[in-house]
PDB file of C-alpha atoms in Angstrom:
ATOM      1  CA  MET A   6       0.000   0.000   0.000  1.00 51.00           C
ATOM      2  CA  THR A   7       1.429   3.392  -0.930  1.00 59.00           C
ATOM      3  CA  SER A   8       1.523   6.280   1.506  1.00 75.00           C
ATOM      4  CA  HIS A   9      -1.083   8.058  -0.664  1.00 74.00           C
ATOM      5  CA  ALA A  10      -3.461   5.127  -0.258  1.00 72.00           C
ATOM      6  CA  SER A  11      -2.709   5.049   3.480  1.00 90.00           C
ATOM      7  CA  LEU A  12      -3.593   8.731   3.792  1.00 92.00           C
ATOM      8  CA  ILE A  13      -6.845   8.217   1.915  1.00 92.00           C
ATOM      9  CA  GLU A  14      -7.772   5.284   4.149  1.00 93.00           C
ATOM     10  CA  LEU A  15      -6.840   7.223   7.285  1.00 95.00           C
ATOM     11  CA  GLY A  16      -8.991  10.090   6.027  1.00 96.00           C
ATOM     12  CA  LEU A  17     -11.930   7.705   5.566  1.00 96.00           C
ATOM     13  CA  VAL A  18     -11.601   6.510   9.179  1.00 97.00           C
ATOM     14  CA  VAL A  19     -11.359  10.089  10.444  1.00 97.00           C
ATOM     15  CA  LEU A  20     -14.362  11.224   8.393  1.00 98.00           C
ATOM     16  CA  GLY A  21     -16.478   8.248   9.447  1.00 97.00           C
ATOM     17  CA  GLY A  22     -15.421   8.626  13.081  1.00 97.00           C
ATOM     18  CA  ALA A  23     -16.350  12.298  13.138  1.00 98.00           C
ATOM     19  CA  VAL A  24     -19.805  11.617  11.682  1.00 98.00           C
ATOM     20  CA  GLY A  25     -20.347   8.669  14.033  1.00 97.00           C
ATOM     21  CA  SER A  26     -19.308  10.695  17.086  1.00 97.00           C
ATOM     22  CA  LEU A  27     -21.652  13.505  16.092  1.00 97.00           C
ATOM     23  CA  GLY A  28     -24.464  10.970  15.724  1.00 97.00           C
ATOM     24  CA  ARG A  29     -23.771   9.571  19.197  1.00 95.00           C
ATOM     25  CA  ALA A  30     -23.690  13.061  20.686  1.00 94.00           C
ATOM     26  CA  ALA A  31     -27.021  13.857  19.016  1.00 95.00           C
ATOM     27  CA  VAL A  32     -28.637  10.708  20.438  1.00 94.00           C
ATOM     28  CA  SER A  33     -27.246  11.494  23.904  1.00 90.00           C
ATOM     29  CA  ALA A  34     -28.536  15.060  23.721  1.00 91.00           C
ATOM     30  CA  ALA A  35     -31.947  13.946  22.489  1.00 93.00           C
ATOM     31  CA  LEU A  36     -32.346  11.360  25.243  1.00 89.00           C
ATOM     32  CA  ALA A  37     -30.760  13.444  28.046  1.00 78.00           C
ATOM     33  CA  ALA A  38     -28.613  10.659  29.498  1.00 63.00           C
ATOM     34  CA  PRO A  39     -28.243  10.597  33.295  1.00 61.00           C
ATOM     35  CA  THR A  40     -24.782  11.510  34.553  1.00 61.00           C
ATOM     36  CA  ASP A  41     -25.063  10.568  38.219  1.00 59.00           C
ATOM     37  CA  GLY A  42     -25.240   6.768  38.060  1.00 59.00           C
ATOM     38  CA  ARG A  43     -28.898   6.825  39.153  1.00 69.00           C
ATOM     39  CA  GLY A  44     -30.755   5.922  35.958  1.00 78.00           C
ATOM     40  CA  LEU A  45     -30.229   3.540  33.095  1.00 86.00           C
ATOM     41  CA  PRO A  46     -28.229   5.327  30.379  1.00 89.00           C
ATOM     42  CA  PHE A  47     -30.627   4.583  27.519  1.00 91.00           C
ATOM     43  CA  ALA A  48     -28.714   6.726  25.026  1.00 92.00           C
ATOM     44  CA  THR A  49     -25.497   4.738  25.391  1.00 93.00           C
ATOM     45  CA  LEU A  50     -27.396   1.459  25.421  1.00 94.00           C
ATOM     46  CA  LEU A  51     -29.268   2.491  22.272  1.00 95.00           C
ATOM     47  CA  VAL A  52     -26.154   3.539  20.317  1.00 96.00           C
ATOM     48  CA  ASN A  53     -24.207   0.443  21.338  1.00 97.00           C
ATOM     49  CA  VAL A  54     -26.983  -2.017  20.480  1.00 97.00           C
ATOM     50  CA  THR A  55     -27.895  -0.178  17.270  1.00 97.00           C
ATOM     51  CA  GLY A  56     -24.221  -0.010  16.336  1.00 97.00           C
ATOM     52  CA  ALA A  57     -23.844  -3.746  16.968  1.00 97.00           C
ATOM     53  CA  PHE A  58     -26.737  -4.430  14.586  1.00 98.00           C
ATOM     54  CA  ALA A  59     -25.306  -2.108  11.947  1.00 97.00           C
ATOM     55  CA  LEU A  60     -21.848  -3.656  12.241  1.00 96.00           C
ATOM     56  CA  GLY A  61     -23.270  -7.166  11.858  1.00 96.00           C
ATOM     57  CA  LEU A  62     -25.189  -6.015   8.794  1.00 96.00           C
ATOM     58  CA  LEU A  63     -22.154  -4.295   7.303  1.00 95.00           C
ATOM     59  CA  VAL A  64     -19.842  -7.237   7.897  1.00 93.00           C
ATOM     60  CA  GLU A  65     -22.198  -9.664   6.197  1.00 92.00           C
ATOM     61  CA  VAL A  66     -23.012  -7.390   3.255  1.00 90.00           C
ATOM     62  CA  ILE A  67     -19.409  -6.460   2.443  1.00 88.00           C
ATOM     63  CA  ALA A  68     -18.216 -10.039   3.001  1.00 79.00           C
ATOM     64  CA  HIS A  69     -19.902 -10.884  -0.291  1.00 73.00           C
ATOM     65  CA  ARG A  70     -18.267  -8.052  -2.224  1.00 74.00           C
ATOM     66  CA  SER A  71     -15.164  -8.873  -4.200  1.00 73.00           C
ATOM     67  CA  ASP A  72     -14.253  -5.432  -5.451  1.00 80.00           C
ATOM     68  CA  PRO A  73     -11.260  -3.440  -4.193  1.00 75.00           C
ATOM     69  CA  ALA A  74     -13.519  -0.824  -2.589  1.00 85.00           C
ATOM     70  CA  ARG A  75     -14.485  -3.344   0.121  1.00 89.00           C
ATOM     71  CA  ARG A  76     -11.589  -2.355   2.417  1.00 89.00           C
ATOM     72  CA  ARG A  77     -12.412   1.323   2.110  1.00 91.00           C
ATOM     73  CA  ILE A  78     -16.103   0.718   2.804  1.00 92.00           C
ATOM     74  CA  ARG A  79     -15.158  -1.226   5.941  1.00 92.00           C
ATOM     75  CA  LEU A  80     -12.771   1.519   7.074  1.00 93.00           C
ATOM     76  CA  LEU A  81     -15.269   4.340   6.464  1.00 96.00           C
ATOM     77  CA  LEU A  82     -18.401   2.693   7.815  1.00 96.00           C
ATOM     78  CA  GLY A  83     -17.130   0.008  10.204  1.00 95.00           C
ATOM     79  CA  THR A  84     -13.987   1.379  11.807  1.00 95.00           C
ATOM     80  CA  GLY A  85     -14.890   5.037  11.349  1.00 97.00           C
ATOM     81  CA  LEU A  86     -18.641   5.645  11.498  1.00 97.00           C
ATOM     82  CA  LEU A  87     -19.657   2.761  13.757  1.00 96.00           C
ATOM     83  CA  GLY A  88     -16.455   3.002  15.802  1.00 95.00           C
ATOM     84  CA  GLY A  89     -17.280   6.647  16.508  1.00 96.00           C
ATOM     85  CA  PHE A  90     -20.975   5.996  17.051  1.00 97.00           C
ATOM     86  CA  THR A  91     -20.595   3.172  19.566  1.00 96.00           C
ATOM     87  CA  THR A  92     -18.722   3.741  22.796  1.00 91.00           C
ATOM     88  CA  TYR A  93     -17.064   1.306  25.132  1.00 91.00           C
ATOM     89  CA  SER A  94     -15.420   4.068  27.168  1.00 91.00           C
ATOM     90  CA  LEU A  95     -18.716   5.764  28.005  1.00 90.00           C
ATOM     91  CA  LEU A  96     -20.249   2.381  28.865  1.00 93.00           C
ATOM     92  CA  ALA A  97     -17.354   1.682  31.255  1.00 94.00           C
ATOM     93  CA  GLY A  98     -17.646   5.137  32.821  1.00 92.00           C
ATOM     94  CA  GLU A  99     -21.396   4.844  33.308  1.00 91.00           C
ATOM     95  CA  LEU A 100     -21.024   1.393  34.840  1.00 93.00           C
ATOM     96  CA  ALA A 101     -18.369   2.734  37.215  1.00 93.00           C
ATOM     97  CA  GLU A 102     -20.627   5.658  38.211  1.00 91.00           C
ATOM     98  CA  SER A 103     -23.477   3.263  38.993  1.00 91.00           C
ATOM     99  CA  LEU A 104     -21.193   1.022  41.037  1.00 93.00           C
ATOM    100  CA  LEU A 105     -19.697   3.964  42.948  1.00 93.00           C
ATOM    101  CA  ALA A 106     -23.225   5.200  43.694  1.00 91.00           C
ATOM    102  CA  GLY A 107     -24.013   1.751  45.166  1.00 93.00           C
ATOM    103  CA  ARG A 108     -26.493   0.919  42.418  1.00 93.00           C
ATOM    104  CA  TYR A 109     -25.268  -2.617  41.845  1.00 95.00           C
ATOM    105  CA  ALA A 110     -28.501  -3.993  40.389  1.00 95.00           C
ATOM    106  CA  LEU A 111     -28.693  -1.106  37.902  1.00 94.00           C
ATOM    107  CA  ALA A 112     -25.071  -1.700  36.867  1.00 94.00           C
ATOM    108  CA  ALA A 113     -25.742  -5.430  36.420  1.00 96.00           C
ATOM    109  CA  VAL A 114     -28.892  -4.802  34.352  1.00 96.00           C
ATOM    110  CA  TYR A 115     -27.079  -2.223  32.225  1.00 95.00           C
ATOM    111  CA  ALA A 116     -24.070  -4.479  31.624  1.00 96.00           C
ATOM    112  CA  ALA A 117     -26.265  -7.481  30.805  1.00 97.00           C
ATOM    113  CA  ALA A 118     -28.547  -5.445  28.531  1.00 96.00           C
ATOM    114  CA  THR A 119     -25.538  -4.079  26.662  1.00 96.00           C
ATOM    115  CA  LEU A 120     -23.788  -7.434  26.255  1.00 96.00           C
ATOM    116  CA  LEU A 121     -26.842  -9.557  25.509  1.00 98.00           C
ATOM    117  CA  GLY A 122     -28.563  -6.843  23.482  1.00 97.00           C
ATOM    118  CA  GLY A 123     -25.389  -6.234  21.491  1.00 97.00           C
ATOM    119  CA  ALA A 124     -24.875  -9.925  20.810  1.00 97.00           C
ATOM    120  CA  LEU A 125     -28.484 -10.375  19.704  1.00 98.00           C
ATOM    121  CA  ALA A 126     -28.358  -7.210  17.595  1.00 98.00           C
ATOM    122  CA  SER A 127     -25.126  -8.344  15.909  1.00 97.00           C
ATOM    123  CA  TRP A 128     -26.662 -11.711  15.106  1.00 98.00           C
ATOM    124  CA  LEU A 129     -29.793 -10.066  13.699  1.00 98.00           C
ATOM    125  CA  GLY A 130     -27.613  -7.715  11.659  1.00 97.00           C
ATOM    126  CA  LEU A 131     -25.708 -10.675  10.234  1.00 96.00           C
ATOM    127  CA  LEU A 132     -28.995 -12.389   9.332  1.00 96.00           C
ATOM    128  CA  ALA A 133     -30.334  -9.220   7.712  1.00 96.00           C
ATOM    129  CA  GLY A 134     -27.070  -8.764   5.809  1.00 93.00           C
ATOM    130  CA  ARG A 135     -27.197 -12.363   4.643  1.00 92.00           C
ATOM    131  CA  GLY A 136     -30.722 -11.788   3.351  1.00 91.00           C
ATOM    132  CA  ILE A 137     -29.631  -8.657   1.513  1.00 89.00           C
ATOM    133  CA  ALA A 138     -26.625 -10.433   0.009  1.00 83.00           C
ATOM    134  CA  GLN A 139     -28.728 -13.409  -1.089  1.00 85.00           C
ATOM    135  CA  ALA A 140     -31.345 -11.123  -2.646  1.00 85.00           C
ATOM    136  CA  GLY A 141     -28.581  -9.301  -4.515  1.00 77.00           C
ATOM    137  CA  ALA A 142     -27.167 -12.592  -5.747  1.00 77.00           C
ATOM    138  CA  ARG A 143     -30.617 -13.706  -6.951  1.00 81.00           C
ATOM    139  CA  ASP A 144     -31.101 -10.388  -8.733  1.00 81.00           C
ATOM    140  CA  ALA A 145     -27.694 -10.728 -10.399  1.00 77.00           C
ATOM    141  CA  GLN A 146     -28.467 -14.273 -11.541  1.00 82.00           C
ATOM    142  CA  GLY A 147     -31.815 -13.204 -12.973  1.00 78.00           C
ATOM    143  CA  ALA A 148     -30.323 -10.345 -15.001  1.00 63.00           C
ATOM    144  CA  GLY A 149     -30.223 -10.714 -18.755  1.00 52.00           C
ATOM    145  CA  PRO A 150     -27.028 -10.395 -20.765  1.00 52.00           C
ATOM    146  CA  GLN A 151     -27.161  -6.603 -20.614  1.00 53.00           C
ATOM    147  CA  GLY A 152     -28.222  -6.521 -16.967  1.00 48.00           C
ATOM    148  CA  ALA A 153     -31.743  -5.584 -18.020  1.00 50.00           C
ATOM    149  CA  GLY A 154     -33.400  -8.141 -15.781  1.00 48.00           C
ATOM    150  CA  PRO A 155     -35.240 -11.323 -16.621  1.00 48.00           C
ATOM    151  CA  HIS A 156     -37.042 -11.509 -19.946  1.00 43.00           C
ATOM    152  CA  ARG A 157     -40.713 -12.343 -19.949  1.00 35.00           C
TER     153      ARG A 157
END
């Protein structure tokens, strides 16, 4: 990989990360996340579970692409956008705040909801991506010689 290509790929990660971080900040602002360890941080839970779904979807959809743009799509959308949108550090901080406030049950529910919800969302994203990839493959097989679609 040339240094020019490396700079382009780094730029894609930076661009995606900035957009993803702005999206996470917008969700947090819209849902007014608690900052005292007293309530369930729905905003962080929402972005992490939604991000897990989107990453599962992305991984499955681009796994079936063979073009050279696949790496750049993964860097822009996976590493950048979804990496900036989801947040392990905020999750860890919110869990610590709950624990320090003596809200052990809340911390356990939050941790379990994040881990189990994220795992389920990733799996559903993979299934959805598989469906999209299979539909695309069926459409490609049904295309005529000029890509005009099946003849009737």
